[in-house]
PDB file of C-alpha atoms and ligand atoms in Angstrom:
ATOM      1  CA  UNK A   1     -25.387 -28.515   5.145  1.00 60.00           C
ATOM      2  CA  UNK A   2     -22.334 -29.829   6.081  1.00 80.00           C
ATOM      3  CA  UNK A   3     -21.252 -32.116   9.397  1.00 88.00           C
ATOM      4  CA  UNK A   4     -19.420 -29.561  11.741  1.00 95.00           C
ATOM      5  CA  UNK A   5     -19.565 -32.184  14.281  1.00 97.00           C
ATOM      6  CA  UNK A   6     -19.407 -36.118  14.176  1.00 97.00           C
ATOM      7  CA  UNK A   7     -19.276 -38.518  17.379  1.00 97.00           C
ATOM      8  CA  UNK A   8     -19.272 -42.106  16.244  1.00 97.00           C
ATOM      9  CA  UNK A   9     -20.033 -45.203  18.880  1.00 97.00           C
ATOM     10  CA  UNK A  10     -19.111 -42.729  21.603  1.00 98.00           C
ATOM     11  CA  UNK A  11     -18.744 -44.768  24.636  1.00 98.00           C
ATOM     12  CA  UNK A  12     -17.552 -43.441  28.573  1.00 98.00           C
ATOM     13  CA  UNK A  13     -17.307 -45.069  31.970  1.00 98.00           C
ATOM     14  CA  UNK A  14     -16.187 -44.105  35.019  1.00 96.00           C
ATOM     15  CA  UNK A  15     -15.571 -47.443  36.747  1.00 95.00           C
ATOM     16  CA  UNK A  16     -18.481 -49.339  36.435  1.00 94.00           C
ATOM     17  CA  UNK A  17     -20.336 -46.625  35.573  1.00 96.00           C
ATOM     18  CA  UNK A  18     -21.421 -46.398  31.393  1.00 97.00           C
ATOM     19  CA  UNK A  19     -22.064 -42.867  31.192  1.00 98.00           C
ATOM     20  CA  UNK A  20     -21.428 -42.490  27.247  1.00 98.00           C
ATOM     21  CA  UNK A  21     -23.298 -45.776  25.607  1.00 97.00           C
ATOM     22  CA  UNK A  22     -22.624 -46.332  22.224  1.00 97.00           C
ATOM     23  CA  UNK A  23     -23.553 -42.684  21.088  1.00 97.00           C
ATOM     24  CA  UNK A  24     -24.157 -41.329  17.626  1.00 96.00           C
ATOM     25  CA  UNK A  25     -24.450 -37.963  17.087  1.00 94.00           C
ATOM     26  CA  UNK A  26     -23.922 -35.058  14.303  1.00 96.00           C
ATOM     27  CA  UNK A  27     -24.053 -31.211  14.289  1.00 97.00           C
ATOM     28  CA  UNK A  28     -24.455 -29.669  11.508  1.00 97.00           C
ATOM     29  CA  UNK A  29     -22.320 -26.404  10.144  1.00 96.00           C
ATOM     30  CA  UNK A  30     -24.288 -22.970  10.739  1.00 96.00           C
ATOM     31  CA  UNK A  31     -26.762 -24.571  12.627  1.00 97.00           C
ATOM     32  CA  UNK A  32     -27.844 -24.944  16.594  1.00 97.00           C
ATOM     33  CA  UNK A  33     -28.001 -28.255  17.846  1.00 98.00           C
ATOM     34  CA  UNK A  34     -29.424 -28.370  21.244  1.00 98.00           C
ATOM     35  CA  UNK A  35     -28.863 -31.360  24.019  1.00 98.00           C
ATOM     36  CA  UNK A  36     -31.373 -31.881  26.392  1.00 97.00           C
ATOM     37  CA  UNK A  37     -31.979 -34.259  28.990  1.00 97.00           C
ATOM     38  CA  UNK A  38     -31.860 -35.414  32.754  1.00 96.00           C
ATOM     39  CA  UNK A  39     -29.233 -34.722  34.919  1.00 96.00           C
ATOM     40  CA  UNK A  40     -26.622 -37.096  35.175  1.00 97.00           C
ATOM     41  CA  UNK A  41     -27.354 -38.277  31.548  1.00 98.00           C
ATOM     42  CA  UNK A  42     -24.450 -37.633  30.379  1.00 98.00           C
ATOM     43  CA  UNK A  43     -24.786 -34.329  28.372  1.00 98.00           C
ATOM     44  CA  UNK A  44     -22.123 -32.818  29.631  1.00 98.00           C
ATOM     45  CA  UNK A  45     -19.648 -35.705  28.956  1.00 98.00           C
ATOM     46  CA  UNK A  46     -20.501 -35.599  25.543  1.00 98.00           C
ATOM     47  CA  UNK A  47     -19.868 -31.889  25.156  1.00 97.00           C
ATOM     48  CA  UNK A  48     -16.860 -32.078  26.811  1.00 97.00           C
ATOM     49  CA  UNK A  49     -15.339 -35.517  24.203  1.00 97.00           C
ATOM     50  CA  UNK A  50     -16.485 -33.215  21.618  1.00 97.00           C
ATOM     51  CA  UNK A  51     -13.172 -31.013  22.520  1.00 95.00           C
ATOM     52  CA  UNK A  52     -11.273 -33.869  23.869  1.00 96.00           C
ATOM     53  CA  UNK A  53     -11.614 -32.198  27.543  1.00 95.00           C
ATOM     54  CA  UNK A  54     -12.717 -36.182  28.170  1.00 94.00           C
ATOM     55  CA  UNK A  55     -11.366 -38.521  26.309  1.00 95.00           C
ATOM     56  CA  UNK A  56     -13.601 -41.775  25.393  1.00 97.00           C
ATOM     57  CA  UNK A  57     -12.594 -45.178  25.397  1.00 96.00           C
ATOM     58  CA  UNK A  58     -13.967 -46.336  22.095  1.00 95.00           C
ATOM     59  CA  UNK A  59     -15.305 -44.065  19.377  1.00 96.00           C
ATOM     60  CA  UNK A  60     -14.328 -41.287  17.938  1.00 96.00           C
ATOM     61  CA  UNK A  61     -15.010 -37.407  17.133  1.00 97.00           C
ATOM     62  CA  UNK A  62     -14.640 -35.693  14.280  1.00 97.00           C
ATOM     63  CA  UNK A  63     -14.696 -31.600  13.692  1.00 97.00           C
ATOM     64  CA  UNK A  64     -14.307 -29.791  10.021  1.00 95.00           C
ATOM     65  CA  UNK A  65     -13.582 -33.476   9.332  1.00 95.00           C
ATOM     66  CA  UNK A  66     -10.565 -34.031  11.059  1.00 96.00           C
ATOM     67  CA  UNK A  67     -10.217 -36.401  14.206  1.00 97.00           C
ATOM     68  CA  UNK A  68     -10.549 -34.963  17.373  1.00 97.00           C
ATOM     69  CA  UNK A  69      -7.738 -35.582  20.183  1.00 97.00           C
ATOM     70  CA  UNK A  70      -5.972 -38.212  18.160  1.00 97.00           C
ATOM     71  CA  UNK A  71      -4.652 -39.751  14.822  1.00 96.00           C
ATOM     72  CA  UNK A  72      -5.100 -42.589  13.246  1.00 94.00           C
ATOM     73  CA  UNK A  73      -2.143 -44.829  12.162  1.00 94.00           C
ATOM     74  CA  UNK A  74      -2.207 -48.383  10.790  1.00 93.00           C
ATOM     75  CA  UNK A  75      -5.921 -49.061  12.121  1.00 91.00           C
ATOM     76  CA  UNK A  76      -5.786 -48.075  15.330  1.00 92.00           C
ATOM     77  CA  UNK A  77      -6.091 -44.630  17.398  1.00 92.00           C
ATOM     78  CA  UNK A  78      -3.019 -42.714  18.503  1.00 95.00           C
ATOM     79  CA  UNK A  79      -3.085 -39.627  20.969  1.00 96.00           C
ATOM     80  CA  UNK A  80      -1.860 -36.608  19.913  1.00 97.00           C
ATOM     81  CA  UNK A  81       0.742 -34.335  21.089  1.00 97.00           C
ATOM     82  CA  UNK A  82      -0.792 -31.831  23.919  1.00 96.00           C
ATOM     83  CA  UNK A  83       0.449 -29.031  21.791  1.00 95.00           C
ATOM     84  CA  UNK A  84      -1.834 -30.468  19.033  1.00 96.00           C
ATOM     85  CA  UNK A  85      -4.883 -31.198  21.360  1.00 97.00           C
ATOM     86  CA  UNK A  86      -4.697 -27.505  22.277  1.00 94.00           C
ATOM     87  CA  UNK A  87      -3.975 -26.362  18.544  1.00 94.00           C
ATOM     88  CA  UNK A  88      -7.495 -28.603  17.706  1.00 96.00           C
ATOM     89  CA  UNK A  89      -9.113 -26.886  20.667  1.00 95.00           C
ATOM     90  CA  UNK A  90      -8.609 -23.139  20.019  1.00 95.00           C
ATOM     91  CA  UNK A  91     -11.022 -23.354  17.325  1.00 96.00           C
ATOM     92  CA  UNK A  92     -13.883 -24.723  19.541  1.00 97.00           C
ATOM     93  CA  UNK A  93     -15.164 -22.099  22.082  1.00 97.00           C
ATOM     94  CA  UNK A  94     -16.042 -23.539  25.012  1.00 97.00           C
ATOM     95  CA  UNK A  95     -19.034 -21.724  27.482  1.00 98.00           C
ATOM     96  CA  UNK A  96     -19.334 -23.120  30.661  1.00 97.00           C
ATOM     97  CA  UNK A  97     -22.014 -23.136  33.401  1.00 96.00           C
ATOM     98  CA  UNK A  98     -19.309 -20.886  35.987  1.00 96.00           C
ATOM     99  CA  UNK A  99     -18.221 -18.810  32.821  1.00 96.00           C
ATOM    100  CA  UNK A 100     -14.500 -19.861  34.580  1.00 96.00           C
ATOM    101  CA  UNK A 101     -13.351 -16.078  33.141  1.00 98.00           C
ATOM    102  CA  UNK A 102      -9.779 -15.709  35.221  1.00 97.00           C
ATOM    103  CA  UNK A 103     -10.797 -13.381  38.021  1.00 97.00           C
ATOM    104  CA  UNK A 104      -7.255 -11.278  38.133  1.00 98.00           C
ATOM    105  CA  UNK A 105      -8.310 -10.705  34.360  1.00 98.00           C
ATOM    106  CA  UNK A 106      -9.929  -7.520  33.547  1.00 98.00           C
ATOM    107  CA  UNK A 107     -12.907  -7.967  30.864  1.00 98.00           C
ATOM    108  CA  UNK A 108     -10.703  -7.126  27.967  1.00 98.00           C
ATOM    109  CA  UNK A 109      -7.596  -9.012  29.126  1.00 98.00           C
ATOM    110  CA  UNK A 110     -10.034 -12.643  29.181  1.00 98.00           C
ATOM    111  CA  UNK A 111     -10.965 -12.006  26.209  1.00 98.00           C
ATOM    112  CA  UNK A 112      -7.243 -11.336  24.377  1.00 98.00           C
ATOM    113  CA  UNK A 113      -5.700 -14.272  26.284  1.00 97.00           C
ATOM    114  CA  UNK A 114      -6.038 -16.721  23.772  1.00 96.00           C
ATOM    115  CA  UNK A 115      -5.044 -14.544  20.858  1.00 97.00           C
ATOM    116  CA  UNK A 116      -2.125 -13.095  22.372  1.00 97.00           C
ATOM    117  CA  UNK A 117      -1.260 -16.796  23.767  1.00 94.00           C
ATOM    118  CA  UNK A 118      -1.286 -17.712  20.189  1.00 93.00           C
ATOM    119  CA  UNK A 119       0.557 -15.004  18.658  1.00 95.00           C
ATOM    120  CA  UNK A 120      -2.088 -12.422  17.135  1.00 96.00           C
ATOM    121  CA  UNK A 121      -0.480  -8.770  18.165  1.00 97.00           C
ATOM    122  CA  UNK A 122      -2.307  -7.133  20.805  1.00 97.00           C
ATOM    123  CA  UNK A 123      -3.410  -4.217  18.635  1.00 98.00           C
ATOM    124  CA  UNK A 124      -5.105  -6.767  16.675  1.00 97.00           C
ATOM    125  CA  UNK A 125      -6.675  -9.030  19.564  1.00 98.00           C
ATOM    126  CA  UNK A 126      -7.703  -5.369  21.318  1.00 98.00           C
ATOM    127  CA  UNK A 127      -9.670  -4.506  18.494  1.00 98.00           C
ATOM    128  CA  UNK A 128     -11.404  -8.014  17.666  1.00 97.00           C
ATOM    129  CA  UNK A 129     -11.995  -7.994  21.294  1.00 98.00           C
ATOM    130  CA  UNK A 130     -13.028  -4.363  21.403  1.00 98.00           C
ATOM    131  CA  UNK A 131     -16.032  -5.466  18.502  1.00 97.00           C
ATOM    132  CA  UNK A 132     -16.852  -9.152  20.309  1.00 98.00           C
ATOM    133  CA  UNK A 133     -17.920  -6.742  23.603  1.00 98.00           C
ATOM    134  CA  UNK A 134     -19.908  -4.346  21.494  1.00 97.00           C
ATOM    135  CA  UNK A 135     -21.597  -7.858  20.206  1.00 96.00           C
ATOM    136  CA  UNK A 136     -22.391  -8.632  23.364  1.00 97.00           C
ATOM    137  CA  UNK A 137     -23.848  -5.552  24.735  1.00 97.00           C
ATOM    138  CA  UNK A 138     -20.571  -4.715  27.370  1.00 97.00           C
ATOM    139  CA  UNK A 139     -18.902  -2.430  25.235  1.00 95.00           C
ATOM    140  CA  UNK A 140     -18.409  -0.491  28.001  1.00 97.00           C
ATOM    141  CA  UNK A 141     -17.340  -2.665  30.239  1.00 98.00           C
ATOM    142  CA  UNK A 142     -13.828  -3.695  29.086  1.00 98.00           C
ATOM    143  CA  UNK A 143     -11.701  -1.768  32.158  1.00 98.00           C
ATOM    144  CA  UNK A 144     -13.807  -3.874  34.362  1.00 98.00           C
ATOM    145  CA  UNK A 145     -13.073  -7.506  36.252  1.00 98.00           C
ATOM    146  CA  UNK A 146     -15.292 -10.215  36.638  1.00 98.00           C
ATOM    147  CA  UNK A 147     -15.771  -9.144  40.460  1.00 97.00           C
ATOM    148  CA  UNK A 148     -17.161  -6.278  39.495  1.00 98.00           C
ATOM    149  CA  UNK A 149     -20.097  -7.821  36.949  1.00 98.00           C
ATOM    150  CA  UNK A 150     -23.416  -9.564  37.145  1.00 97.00           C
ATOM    151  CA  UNK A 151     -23.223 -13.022  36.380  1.00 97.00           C
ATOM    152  CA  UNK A 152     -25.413 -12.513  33.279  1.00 97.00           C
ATOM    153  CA  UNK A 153     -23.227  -9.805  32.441  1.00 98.00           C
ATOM    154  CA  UNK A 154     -20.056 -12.388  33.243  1.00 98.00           C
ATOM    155  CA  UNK A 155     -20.857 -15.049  30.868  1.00 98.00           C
ATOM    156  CA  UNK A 156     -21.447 -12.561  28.032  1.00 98.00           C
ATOM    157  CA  UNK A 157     -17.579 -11.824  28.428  1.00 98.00           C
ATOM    158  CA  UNK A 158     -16.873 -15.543  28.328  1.00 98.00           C
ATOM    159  CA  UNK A 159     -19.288 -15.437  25.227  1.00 98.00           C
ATOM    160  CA  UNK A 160     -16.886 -13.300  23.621  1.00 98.00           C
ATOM    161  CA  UNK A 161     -13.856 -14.959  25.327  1.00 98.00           C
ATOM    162  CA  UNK A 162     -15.262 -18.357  23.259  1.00 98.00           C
ATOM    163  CA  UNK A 163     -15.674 -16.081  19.915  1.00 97.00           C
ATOM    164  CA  UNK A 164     -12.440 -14.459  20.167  1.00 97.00           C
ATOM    165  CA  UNK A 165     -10.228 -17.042  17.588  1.00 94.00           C
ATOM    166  CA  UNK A 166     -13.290 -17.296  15.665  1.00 94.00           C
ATOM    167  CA  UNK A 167     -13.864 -20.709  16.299  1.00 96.00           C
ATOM    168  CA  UNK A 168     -15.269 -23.162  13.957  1.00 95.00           C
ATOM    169  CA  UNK A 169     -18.582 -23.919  16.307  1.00 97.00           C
ATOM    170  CA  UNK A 170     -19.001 -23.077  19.995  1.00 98.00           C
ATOM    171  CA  UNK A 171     -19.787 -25.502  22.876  1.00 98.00           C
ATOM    172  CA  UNK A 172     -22.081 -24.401  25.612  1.00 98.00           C
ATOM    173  CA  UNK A 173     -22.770 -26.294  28.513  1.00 98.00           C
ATOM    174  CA  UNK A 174     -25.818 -24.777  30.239  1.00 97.00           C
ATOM    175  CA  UNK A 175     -25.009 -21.069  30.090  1.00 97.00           C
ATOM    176  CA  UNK A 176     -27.912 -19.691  31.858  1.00 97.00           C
ATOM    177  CA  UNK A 177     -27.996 -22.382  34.553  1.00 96.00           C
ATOM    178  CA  UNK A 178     -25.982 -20.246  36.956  1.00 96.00           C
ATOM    179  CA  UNK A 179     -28.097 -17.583  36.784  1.00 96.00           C
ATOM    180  CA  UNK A 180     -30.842 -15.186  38.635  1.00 95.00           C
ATOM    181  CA  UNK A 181     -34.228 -15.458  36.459  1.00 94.00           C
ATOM    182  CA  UNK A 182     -33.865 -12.261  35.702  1.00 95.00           C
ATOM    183  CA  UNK A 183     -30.426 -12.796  34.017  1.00 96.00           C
ATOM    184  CA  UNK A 184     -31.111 -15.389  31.288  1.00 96.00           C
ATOM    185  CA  UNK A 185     -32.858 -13.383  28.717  1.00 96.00           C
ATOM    186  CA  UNK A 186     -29.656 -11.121  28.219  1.00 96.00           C
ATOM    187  CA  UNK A 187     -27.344 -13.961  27.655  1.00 97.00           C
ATOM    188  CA  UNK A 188     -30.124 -16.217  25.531  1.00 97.00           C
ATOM    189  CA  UNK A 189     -30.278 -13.358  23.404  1.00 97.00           C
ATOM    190  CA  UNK A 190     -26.552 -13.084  22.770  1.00 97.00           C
ATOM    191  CA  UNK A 191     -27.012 -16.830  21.381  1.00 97.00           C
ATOM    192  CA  UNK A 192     -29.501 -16.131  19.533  1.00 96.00           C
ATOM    193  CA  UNK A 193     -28.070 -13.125  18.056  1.00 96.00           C
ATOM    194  CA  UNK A 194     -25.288 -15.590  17.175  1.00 96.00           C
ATOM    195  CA  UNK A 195     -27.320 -18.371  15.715  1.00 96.00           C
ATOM    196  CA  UNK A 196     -29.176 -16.074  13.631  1.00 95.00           C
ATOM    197  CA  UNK A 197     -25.520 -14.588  12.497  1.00 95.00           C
ATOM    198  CA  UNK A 198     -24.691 -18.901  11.397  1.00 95.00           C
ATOM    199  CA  UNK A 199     -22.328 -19.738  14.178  1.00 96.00           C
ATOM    200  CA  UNK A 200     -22.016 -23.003  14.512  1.00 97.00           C
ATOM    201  CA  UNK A 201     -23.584 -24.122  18.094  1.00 98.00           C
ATOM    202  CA  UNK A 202     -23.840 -27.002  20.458  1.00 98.00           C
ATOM    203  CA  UNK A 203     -25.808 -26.150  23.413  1.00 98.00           C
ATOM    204  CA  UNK A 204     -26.914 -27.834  26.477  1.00 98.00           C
ATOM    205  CA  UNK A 205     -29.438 -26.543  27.898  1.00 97.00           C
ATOM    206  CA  UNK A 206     -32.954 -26.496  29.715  1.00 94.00           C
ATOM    207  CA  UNK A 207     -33.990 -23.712  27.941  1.00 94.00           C
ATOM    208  CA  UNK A 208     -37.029 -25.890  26.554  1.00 95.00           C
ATOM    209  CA  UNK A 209     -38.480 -22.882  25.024  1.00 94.00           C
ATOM    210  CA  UNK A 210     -34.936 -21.366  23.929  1.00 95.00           C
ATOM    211  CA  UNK A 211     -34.232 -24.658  22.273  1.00 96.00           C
ATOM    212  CA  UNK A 212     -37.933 -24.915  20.466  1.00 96.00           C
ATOM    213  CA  UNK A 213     -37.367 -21.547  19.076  1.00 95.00           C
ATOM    214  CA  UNK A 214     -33.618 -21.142  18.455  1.00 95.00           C
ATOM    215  CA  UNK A 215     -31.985 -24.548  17.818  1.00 97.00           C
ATOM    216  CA  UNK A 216     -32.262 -26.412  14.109  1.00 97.00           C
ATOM    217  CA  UNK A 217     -31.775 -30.033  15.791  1.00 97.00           C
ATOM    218  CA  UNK A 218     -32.933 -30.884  19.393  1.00 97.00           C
ATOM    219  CA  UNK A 219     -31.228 -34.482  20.973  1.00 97.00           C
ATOM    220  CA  UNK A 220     -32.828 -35.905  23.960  1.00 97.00           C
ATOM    221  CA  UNK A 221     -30.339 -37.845  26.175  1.00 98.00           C
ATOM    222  CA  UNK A 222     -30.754 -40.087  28.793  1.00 97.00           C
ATOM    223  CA  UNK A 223     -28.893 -42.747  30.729  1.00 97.00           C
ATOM    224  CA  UNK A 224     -26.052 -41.953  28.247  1.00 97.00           C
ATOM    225  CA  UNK A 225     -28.314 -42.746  25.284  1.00 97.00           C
ATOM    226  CA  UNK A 226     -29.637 -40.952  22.738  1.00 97.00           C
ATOM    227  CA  UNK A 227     -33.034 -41.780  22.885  1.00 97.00           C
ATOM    228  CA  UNK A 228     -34.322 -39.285  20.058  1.00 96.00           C
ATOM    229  CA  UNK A 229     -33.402 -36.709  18.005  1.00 96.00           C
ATOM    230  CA  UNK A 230     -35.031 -33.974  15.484  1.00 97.00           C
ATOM    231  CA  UNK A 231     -36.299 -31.055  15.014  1.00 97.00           C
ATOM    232  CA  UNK A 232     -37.497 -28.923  17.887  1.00 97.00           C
ATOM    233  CA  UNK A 233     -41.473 -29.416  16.914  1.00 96.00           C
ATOM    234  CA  UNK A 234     -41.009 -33.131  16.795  1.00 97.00           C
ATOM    235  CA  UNK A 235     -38.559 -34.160  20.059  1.00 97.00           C
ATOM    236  CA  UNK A 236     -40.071 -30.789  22.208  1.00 96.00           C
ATOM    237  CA  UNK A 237     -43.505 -30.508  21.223  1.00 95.00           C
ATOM    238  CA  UNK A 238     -44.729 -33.985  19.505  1.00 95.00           C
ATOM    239  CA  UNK A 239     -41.986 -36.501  21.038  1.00 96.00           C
ATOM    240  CA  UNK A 240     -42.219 -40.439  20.054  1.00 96.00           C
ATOM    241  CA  UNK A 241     -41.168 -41.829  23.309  1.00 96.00           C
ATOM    242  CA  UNK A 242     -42.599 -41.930  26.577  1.00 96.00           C
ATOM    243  CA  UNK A 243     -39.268 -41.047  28.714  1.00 96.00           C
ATOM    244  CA  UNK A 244     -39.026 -37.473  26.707  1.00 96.00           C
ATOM    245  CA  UNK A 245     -42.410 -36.827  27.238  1.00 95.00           C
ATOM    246  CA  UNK A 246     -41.909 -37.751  31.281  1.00 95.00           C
ATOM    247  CA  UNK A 247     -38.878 -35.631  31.002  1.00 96.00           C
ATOM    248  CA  UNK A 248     -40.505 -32.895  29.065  1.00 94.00           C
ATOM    249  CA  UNK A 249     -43.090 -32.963  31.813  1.00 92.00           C
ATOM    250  CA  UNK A 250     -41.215 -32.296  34.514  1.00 87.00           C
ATOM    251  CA  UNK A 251     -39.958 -28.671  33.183  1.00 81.00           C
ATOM    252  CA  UNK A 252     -43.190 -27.218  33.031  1.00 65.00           C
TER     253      UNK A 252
HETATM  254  N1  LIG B   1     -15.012 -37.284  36.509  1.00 67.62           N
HETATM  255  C1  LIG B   1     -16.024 -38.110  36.835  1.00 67.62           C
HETATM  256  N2  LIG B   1     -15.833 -39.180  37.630  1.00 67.62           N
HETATM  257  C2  LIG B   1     -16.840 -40.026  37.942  1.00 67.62           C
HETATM  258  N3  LIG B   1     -18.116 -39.873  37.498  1.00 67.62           N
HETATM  259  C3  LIG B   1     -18.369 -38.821  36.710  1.00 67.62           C
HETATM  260  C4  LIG B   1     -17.353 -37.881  36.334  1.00 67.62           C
HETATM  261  N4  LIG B   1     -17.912 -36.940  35.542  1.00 67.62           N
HETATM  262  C5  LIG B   1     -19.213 -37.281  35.428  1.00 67.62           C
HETATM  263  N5  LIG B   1     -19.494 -38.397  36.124  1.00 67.62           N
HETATM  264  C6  LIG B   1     -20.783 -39.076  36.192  1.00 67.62           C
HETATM  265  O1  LIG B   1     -21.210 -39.308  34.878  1.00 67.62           O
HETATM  266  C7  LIG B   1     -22.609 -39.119  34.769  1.00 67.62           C
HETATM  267  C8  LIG B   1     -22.886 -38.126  33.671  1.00 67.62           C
HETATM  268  O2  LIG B   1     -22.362 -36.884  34.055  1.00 67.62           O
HETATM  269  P1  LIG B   1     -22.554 -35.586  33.171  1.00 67.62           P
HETATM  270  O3  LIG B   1     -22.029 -35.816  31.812  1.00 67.62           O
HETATM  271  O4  LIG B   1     -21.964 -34.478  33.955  1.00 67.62           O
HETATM  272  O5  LIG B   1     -24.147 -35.456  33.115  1.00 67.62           O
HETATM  273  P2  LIG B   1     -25.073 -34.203  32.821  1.00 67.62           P
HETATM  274  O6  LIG B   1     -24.218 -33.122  32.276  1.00 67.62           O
HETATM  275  O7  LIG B   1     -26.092 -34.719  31.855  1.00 67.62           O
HETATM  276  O8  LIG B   1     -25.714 -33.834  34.120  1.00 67.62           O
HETATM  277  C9  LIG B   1     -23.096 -38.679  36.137  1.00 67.62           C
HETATM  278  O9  LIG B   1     -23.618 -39.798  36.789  1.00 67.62           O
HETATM  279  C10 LIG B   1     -21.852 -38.183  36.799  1.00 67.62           C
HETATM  280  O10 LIG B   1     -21.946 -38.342  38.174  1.00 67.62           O
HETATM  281 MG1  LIG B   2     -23.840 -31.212  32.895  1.00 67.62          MG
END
């Protein structure tokens, strides 16, 4: 398997404040890699470098291979034009915690922004869109806006929103932390459906069972560390170190 995703010596501060330390991590192609830890610990500042929403101030990412956010000329790390950061970042779907979908949007019309914005014709963004909502389970519900839908029912849209330039891997931070109880199966099922198709996933989450039956690699963050990493029956249900068990703990 292949690396889809590379952060090397990933390090982030906000003032005095190290919230990235010196962080290593990989995601592999076709597979779910899922990030848990403590709030605060920095999960979703990782996430977010991985699509240069944050930049770092040492380290670097890589996806497909190719440097995230900036080049590199003569030894040292250039920025890249916004017009490239945004070219790099239409091929990783982001999911957020709010789902964000534009509320003057109707379902359809989030999810054949991007395309359109990038030049696909509309007949053809209708019709991808038209199959990501069937994918989902809201085939019917393309005339509708986001006023109008559960949230469960919300961030399956912004599921498909994130699937709609067929991204190279998607990004979730916590997608079923904004919802009722009774709302998470629906959307944890939509990622599973799309882990068992191979997408390539990165997925915060507290979702401890979700992540013990679903993800191929399971990273257990804290204080901006990676403290360990493996597969889910090693970090979630045999872990090494004393802090994941504590954190572990506390879910259940
Ligand atoms: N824009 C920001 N300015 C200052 N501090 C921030 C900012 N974003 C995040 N932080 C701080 O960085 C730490 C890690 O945040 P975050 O990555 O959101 O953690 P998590 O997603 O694991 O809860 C927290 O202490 C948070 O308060
Ligand atoms: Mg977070």
């Amino acid at each position: 398997m292949t690396a889809a995703v590379v952060v090397r010596g990933a390090v982030k501060s906000y003032g005095a404040h190290r919230v990235l330390d010196e962080v290593d991590f990989i995601a592999r192609a076709g597979e779910v890699t899922a990030i848990v830890g403590p709030s605060g610990s920095g999960k979703s500042t990782l996430l977010r470098a991985i699509n240069y929403l944050e930049p770092l101030d040492s380290g670097y990412v890589t996806v497909q291979g190719e440097l995230i956010g900036v080049r590199l000329h003569r030894g040292r790390l250039h920025q890249l034009s916004e017009r490239a950061i945004l070219r790099q970042r239409s091929r990783i779907g982001f999911v957020f915690q709010n789902f964000n979908l534009f509320p003057h949007l109707s379902v359809l019309e989030n999810v054949i922004e991007a395309p359109i914005t990038k030049g696909v014709p509309k007949p053809q963004a209708v019709a991808r869109a038209q199959e990501l909502l069937v994918k989902v389970g809201l085939k019917d519900k393309a005339g509708a806006y986001p006023r109008q839908l559960s949230g469960g029912q919300q961030q399956r849209v912004a599921i498909a929103r994130a699937l709609a330039l067929e991204p190279d891997l998607v990004l979730f931070d916590e997608p079923t932390s904004a919802l009722d109880p009774e709302l998470v199966g629906e959307v944890l099922t939509v990622l599973r459906d799309l882990a068992a198709a191979g997408t390539t996933m990165v997925v915060v989450t507290h979702e401890i069972g979700f992540a013990r039956d679903v993800a191929d690699h399971v990273v257990f963050l804290d204080a901006g560390r990676i403290v360990e990493q493996g597969p889910p029956r090693q970090v979630l249900l045999a872990p090494e170190h004393a802090r994941t068990r504590e954190f572990l703990g506390k879910l259940v």
